[in-house]
Coordinates of C-alpha atoms in Angstrom, one line a residue:
X298 CA 32.7 3.3 -16.5
X299 CA 35.9 2.9 -14.4
X300 CA 37.5 -0.4 -13.3
X301 CA 34.4 -2.4 -12.9
X302 CA 34.9 -5.2 -10.4
X303 CA 34.0 -8.8 -11.0
X304 CA 30.4 -9.8 -10.4
X305 CA 31.7 -12.0 -7.5
X306 CA 33.2 -8.9 -6.0
X307 CA 30.1 -6.9 -6.5
X308 CA 28.1 -9.0 -4.1
X309 CA 30.6 -8.6 -1.3
X310 CA 30.5 -4.9 -1.5
X311 CA 28.5 -2.5 0.7
X312 CA 27.7 -0.6 -2.4
X313 CA 29.3 1.1 -5.3
X314 CA 30.3 3.8 -2.7
X315 CA 33.1 6.3 -2.5
X316 CA 36.5 6.5 -1.0
X317 CA 37.4 7.2 2.6
X318 CA 37.7 10.8 3.7
X319 CA 41.3 11.7 3.9
X320 CA 42.4 11.9 7.5
X321 CA 43.9 15.5 7.2
X322 CA 44.2 17.4 10.5
X323 CA 41.6 20.3 11.0
X324 CA 41.5 23.2 13.4
X325 CA 38.6 23.1 15.7
X326 CA 37.1 26.2 17.3
X327 CA 38.6 26.9 20.6
X328 CA 41.4 24.6 20.2
X329 CA 44.2 27.1 19.0
X330 CA 46.8 25.1 17.3
X331 CA 45.4 21.8 18.3
X332 CA 44.1 19.3 15.6
X333 CA 41.4 16.6 15.5
X334 CA 40.5 13.8 13.2
X335 CA 37.6 14.1 10.9
X336 CA 35.5 11.9 13.3
X337 CA 35.8 14.5 16.0
X338 CA 34.8 17.2 13.6
X339 CA 31.8 15.1 12.8
X340 CA 30.9 14.6 16.4
X341 CA 31.3 18.3 17.2
X342 CA 29.3 19.3 14.1
X343 CA 26.4 17.1 15.2
X344 CA 26.6 18.5 18.6
X345 CA 26.3 22.0 17.2
X346 CA 23.3 21.0 15.2
X347 CA 21.6 19.6 18.3
X348 CA 22.2 23.0 20.1
X349 CA 20.9 24.9 17.1
X350 CA 17.7 22.8 17.1
X351 CA 17.4 23.2 20.9
X352 CA 17.6 27.1 20.6
X353 CA 14.6 27.0 18.3
X354 CA 13.7 30.5 17.1
X355 CA 16.9 31.8 18.6
X356 CA 19.0 30.0 16.0
X357 CA 19.1 29.3 12.3
X358 CA 21.2 26.1 11.8
X359 CA 24.8 25.2 11.9
X360 CA 27.6 24.4 9.5
X361 CA 31.3 23.5 9.1
X362 CA 33.3 26.3 7.5
X363 CA 36.0 24.6 5.6
X364 CA 37.9 27.7 4.8
X365 CA 38.4 28.7 8.5
X366 CA 38.1 25.1 9.8
X367 CA 35.6 26.1 12.2
X368 CA 32.1 25.0 13.3
X369 CA 29.5 27.9 13.0
X370 CA 26.1 28.1 14.7
X371 CA 23.6 30.8 13.4
X372 CA 22.0 32.7 16.1
X373 CA 19.2 35.4 16.0
X374 CA 19.7 36.4 19.7
X375 CA 23.1 37.5 20.6
X376 CA 22.5 36.3 24.3
X377 CA 22.7 32.7 23.0
X378 CA 26.4 33.2 22.0
X379 CA 27.9 31.8 25.4
X380 CA 25.9 28.6 24.8
X381 CA 27.3 28.2 21.5
X382 CA 30.9 28.9 22.6
X383 CA 30.3 26.3 25.3
X384 CA 30.0 23.6 22.6
X385 CA 33.3 24.7 20.9
X386 CA 31.5 26.4 18.1
X387 CA 31.5 30.0 16.8
X388 CA 28.4 32.0 17.0
X389 CA 27.1 34.1 14.1
X390 CA 24.3 36.6 14.4
X391 CA 21.9 36.3 11.5
X392 CA 18.5 37.8 10.6
X393 CA 16.2 34.7 10.0
X394 CA 15.6 31.9 12.4
X395 CA 15.1 28.3 11.6
X396 CA 11.3 28.4 12.0
X397 CA 11.2 31.5 9.7
X398 CA 13.1 29.6 7.0
X399 CA 11.0 26.5 7.4
X400 CA 7.9 28.5 7.0
X401 CA 9.4 29.7 3.6
X402 CA 10.0 26.1 2.7
X403 CA 6.4 25.3 3.5
X404 CA 5.1 28.2 1.3
X405 CA 7.3 27.1 -1.5
X406 CA 5.8 23.6 -1.2
X407 CA 2.3 25.1 -1.6
X408 CA 3.1 27.7 -4.2
X409 CA 6.0 26.3 -6.3
X410 CA 6.0 22.6 -6.6
X411 CA 7.1 22.8 -10.1
X412 CA 8.9 20.0 -12.0
X413 CA 12.5 21.2 -12.6
X414 CA 12.8 23.1 -9.3
X415 CA 14.5 22.4 -5.9
X416 CA 15.1 24.0 -2.7
X417 CA 17.1 23.7 0.6
X418 CA 17.9 25.8 3.7
X419 CA 21.5 27.1 3.5
X420 CA 22.7 28.1 6.9
X421 CA 25.8 29.7 5.4
X422 CA 23.6 32.2 3.6
X423 CA 20.8 32.2 6.2
X424 CA 18.3 31.7 3.2
X425 CA 16.4 29.1 1.4
X426 CA 18.1 28.5 -1.8
X427 CA 15.7 27.9 -4.7
X428 CA 17.0 26.4 -7.9
X429 CA 15.4 26.3 -11.3
X430 CA 16.6 24.2 -14.1
X431 CA 16.3 25.1 -17.9
X432 CA 12.8 23.4 -18.3
X433 CA 11.3 26.2 -16.0
X434 CA 10.1 28.5 -18.4
X435 CA 7.0 30.7 -19.4
X436 CA 4.1 30.5 -17.0
X437 CA 6.2 28.1 -14.7
X438 CA 8.9 30.6 -14.4
X439 CA 6.5 33.4 -13.8
X440 CA 4.9 31.4 -10.9
X441 CA 8.3 30.5 -9.4
X442 CA 9.5 34.0 -9.5
X443 CA 6.3 35.3 -7.7
X444 CA 6.7 32.7 -5.0
X445 CA 10.3 33.6 -4.4
X446 CA 9.7 37.2 -4.4
X447 CA 6.8 36.8 -1.8
X448 CA 9.4 35.3 0.5
X449 CA 11.5 38.5 0.5
X450 CA 15.0 38.1 1.9
X451 CA 14.3 34.6 3.2
X452 CA 14.9 33.1 -0.3
X453 CA 17.3 33.5 -3.2
X454 CA 16.8 32.0 -6.7
X455 CA 19.5 30.4 -8.8
X456 CA 19.6 28.5 -12.0
X457 CA 21.3 25.4 -13.2
X458 CA 22.5 24.8 -16.8
X459 CA 21.1 21.3 -17.1
X460 CA 17.8 19.6 -16.1
X461 CA 17.3 17.6 -12.8
X462 CA 17.1 14.0 -13.6
X463 CA 17.1 10.7 -11.8
X464 CA 20.4 9.0 -12.3
X465 CA 19.1 5.7 -13.9
X466 CA 20.0 4.1 -17.1
X467 CA 20.4 0.8 -18.9
X468 CA 23.7 -0.6 -18.9
X469 CA 26.0 -2.0 -16.1
X470 CA 26.3 -2.6 -12.2
X471 CA 23.1 -4.0 -10.6
X472 CA 20.7 -4.9 -13.4
X473 CA 16.9 -5.0 -13.2
X474 CA 14.5 -6.0 -15.9
X475 CA 15.1 -3.0 -18.1
X476 CA 17.3 -0.7 -16.0
X477 CA 20.6 -0.5 -14.2
X478 CA 21.4 1.1 -11.0
X479 CA 24.2 1.2 -8.4
X480 CA 24.1 -0.8 -5.1
X481 CA 24.2 1.3 -2.0
X482 CA 25.0 -0.4 1.2
X483 CA 24.7 -4.0 2.4
X484 CA 22.4 -4.2 5.5
X485 CA 20.8 -6.8 7.6
X486 CA 17.2 -7.2 8.7
X487 CA 16.5 -9.7 11.6
X488 CA 19.8 -11.2 10.7
X489 CA 19.1 -11.7 6.9
X490 CA 21.1 -10.1 4.1
X491 CA 19.7 -7.2 2.1
X492 CA 20.9 -4.2 0.3
X493 CA 19.7 -0.7 -0.1
X494 CA 19.5 1.2 -3.4
X495 CA 17.3 4.1 -4.7
X496 CA 13.5 3.9 -4.6
X497 CA 13.0 4.9 -8.2
X498 CA 15.3 1.9 -9.0
X499 CA 13.1 -0.4 -6.9
X500 CA 10.0 0.9 -8.7
X501 CA 11.5 0.0 -12.0
X502 CA 12.4 -3.5 -11.3
X503 CA 11.3 -6.5 -8.8
X504 CA 14.4 -8.5 -9.4
X505 CA 18.2 -7.7 -9.6
X506 CA 21.3 -9.3 -11.1
X507 CA 24.9 -8.4 -10.8
X508 CA 25.5 -8.8 -14.7
X509 CA 23.4 -7.9 -17.7
X510 CA 20.9 -10.7 -18.4
X511 CA 22.5 -12.6 -15.6
X512 CA 21.0 -14.8 -12.9
X513 CA 18.9 -13.3 -10.3
X514 CA 20.7 -12.4 -7.0
X515 CA 18.0 -10.5 -5.1
X516 CA 14.4 -9.3 -5.1
X517 CA 13.0 -5.9 -4.3
X518 CA 10.9 -6.2 -1.0
X519 CA 10.0 -2.5 -0.6
X520 CA 10.4 0.6 -2.7
X521 CA 9.6 4.2 -1.8
X522 CA 9.4 6.9 -4.4
X523 CA 8.3 9.6 -4.8
X524 CA 8.1 11.3 -1.4
X525 CA 11.3 9.7 -0.3
X526 CA 13.8 7.5 -2.6
X527 CA 15.1 4.3 -1.2
X528 CA 14.5 0.6 -1.8
X529 CA 15.2 -2.6 0.1
X530 CA 16.4 -5.7 -1.8
X531 CA 16.6 -9.1 -0.2
X532 CA 19.4 -11.5 -1.3
X533 CA 18.1 -14.8 -2.6
X534 CA 20.9 -16.6 -0.8
X535 CA 19.7 -16.2 2.9
X536 CA 22.9 -17.7 4.1
X537 CA 25.3 -15.2 2.5
X538 CA 27.1 -12.7 4.5
X539 CA 27.9 -9.8 2.2
X540 CA 30.8 -7.6 3.5
X541 CA 30.2 -4.1 4.9
X542 CA 32.4 -2.5 2.4
X543 CA 32.4 0.0 -0.5
X544 CA 34.2 -0.1 -3.8
X545 CA 36.7 2.6 -4.3
X546 CA 37.1 1.8 -8.1
X547 CA 40.9 1.5 -7.7
X548 CA 41.1 -2.1 -6.7
X549 CA 40.5 -1.4 -3.0
X550 CA 37.5 -1.1 -0.7
X551 CA 36.5 0.9 2.5
X552 CA 34.9 -0.7 5.4
X553 CA 31.6 0.8 6.5
X554 CA 30.9 0.4 10.3
X555 CA 27.7 2.4 10.7
X556 CA 25.5 5.2 9.4
X557 CA 25.5 9.0 10.3
X558 CA 23.4 12.1 9.6
X559 CA 25.0 14.7 7.2
X560 CA 25.9 18.2 8.2
X561 CA 26.4 21.3 6.0
X562 CA 30.1 21.7 5.1
X563 CA 30.9 18.1 5.5
X564 CA 33.4 16.7 3.0
X565 CA 31.8 13.5 1.3
X566 CA 32.5 11.1 -1.4
X567 CA 30.3 9.1 -3.7
X568 CA 31.0 6.2 -6.2
X569 CA 28.7 4.8 -8.7
X570 CA 28.8 2.2 -11.6
X571 CA 28.9 4.9 -14.3
X572 CA 31.3 7.6 -13.0
X573 CA 33.2 5.8 -10.3
X574 CA 34.7 7.8 -7.4
X575 CA 33.9 11.6 -6.9
X576 CA 33.9 13.8 -3.9
X577 CA 32.4 17.2 -2.8
X578 CA 30.6 18.8 0.2
X579 CA 27.2 18.9 1.7
X580 CA 25.5 22.2 0.8
X581 CA 22.0 21.8 2.4
X582 CA 19.8 19.4 4.3
X583 CA 16.2 18.6 4.2
X584 CA 16.2 19.5 0.5
X585 CA 13.2 19.1 -1.7
X586 CA 13.6 18.3 -5.5
X587 CA 10.7 18.2 -7.9
X588 CA 11.6 15.7 -10.6
X589 CA 9.3 15.2 -13.5
X590 CA 8.5 11.8 -12.1
X591 CA 7.5 13.3 -8.7
X592 CA 8.6 15.3 -5.7
X593 CA 11.1 14.0 -3.1
X594 CA 11.7 15.8 0.3
X595 CA 14.2 15.3 3.2
X596 CA 17.2 14.9 0.9
X597 CA 21.0 15.8 1.3
X598 CA 22.1 18.5 -1.3
X599 CA 25.7 18.3 -2.4
X600 CA 28.3 19.6 -4.9
X601 CA 29.1 15.9 -5.8
X602 CA 28.6 15.0 -9.5
X603 CA 26.8 11.9 -10.7
X604 CA 25.7 10.3 -14.0
X605 CA 23.0 8.0 -15.4
X606 CA 23.5 4.6 -13.8
X607 CA 24.8 6.0 -10.5
X608 CA 21.4 5.9 -8.9
X609 CA 21.4 4.1 -5.6
X610 CA 25.2 4.3 -5.1
X611 CA 26.5 5.3 -1.7
X612 CA 27.6 8.6 -0.4
X613 CA 29.8 8.3 2.7
X614 CA 32.2 10.0 5.0
X615 CA 35.1 7.7 6.0
X616 CA 33.5 4.5 7.5
X617 CA 30.0 6.2 8.0
X618 CA 27.3 5.5 5.5
X619 CA 25.6 8.8 4.8
X620 CA 23.2 8.5 1.6
X621 CA 21.9 6.9 -1.4
X622 CA 22.1 8.7 -4.8
X623 CA 18.9 10.0 -5.9
X624 CA 19.3 12.5 -8.9
X625 CA 20.5 15.9 -9.8
X626 CA 21.8 18.1 -12.7
X627 CA 25.0 18.3 -14.5
X628 CA 27.6 15.4 -15.0
X629 CA 31.1 14.6 -14.0
X630 CA 32.7 16.2 -16.8
X631 CA 31.3 19.7 -16.5
X632 CA 30.4 19.4 -12.8
X633 CA 27.0 18.9 -11.2
X634 CA 24.8 19.1 -8.0
X635 CA 23.4 15.8 -6.7
X636 CA 20.7 14.9 -4.1
X637 CA 20.9 11.9 -1.8
X638 CA 18.4 10.0 0.2
X639 CA 19.6 9.9 4.0
X640 CA 20.7 6.4 4.9
X641 CA 19.6 6.8 8.6
X642 CA 16.0 7.5 7.5
X643 CA 15.9 4.4 5.3
X644 CA 17.4 2.1 7.9
X645 CA 15.0 3.4 10.5
X646 CA 12.0 2.9 8.1
X647 CA 13.1 -0.6 7.2
X648 CA 14.2 -1.8 10.6
X649 CA 17.7 -2.5 9.0
X650 CA 21.2 -2.2 10.4
X651 CA 24.7 -1.9 8.8
X652 CA 26.3 -5.3 9.4

């Protein structure tokens, strides 16, 4: 664990979240030598995603290409290219539409919901990327191979070196009766103070402390897992006003002013009570992970690492809350893949707001 803040500081944080996205200039499509802040890139990326959704079977998603510093919208009909260019994005003609790829996802949900597997649509490849961990062997592997093969070119199978696991452990950070997790974001519900963490954490404990065997600071009032993965914890002190900040694990904090949906190619960062601060990018949306404890859908797939105890910790981009750490494979020594519960979905379901 890195530079753990004091317990008093822990309760003023918006989570064990990550550092601000560096405000490096980026070239936007159609701007020539002009530059824009990451917030503008995010705005245009979401506008491109809205257009892709509106185009229906004439499109197949959108993403930010960090290498060329351009936003891309996949289209299956070249006549849609002018509409794409009008948003400032670059059109790319691909074979499979969003509805076709979503049908592939639905088929996988029926035929291959096997513990140790995951899948998400990757617009950069115009495919559903299916992942199997080392536990998928024998009859399970045969079943998965058949399901992927039946999808033809709509899907590709890859393998991860370590099993998919929920990032929960006994130890540090926010402590439950027999587990520890990481606080995500401080929120309010009808003016009262709460915080968000992972649902599998909320399932594991009804009360929480900021120190091991310490005094109770909050109670789990709602917990959703499997299916989704978020929990709402109410602070015992109804008069407290926890700050909307995140711990950067270097003695400083980052203010969080709101929540936003992720987009493929987005640079994000995460921090948790075990591994501290780490970054990466969004590689897929609406991902499904089949943990041994149950399946979760609608997740954000990323190249960010995480370790046991980081569950519930916050994923964010600058001042925007993005996700809550769910689980994944690998670690922060060898690298890994981590899935996150979208914060916007949790806020909507709970009637909560970022302070």
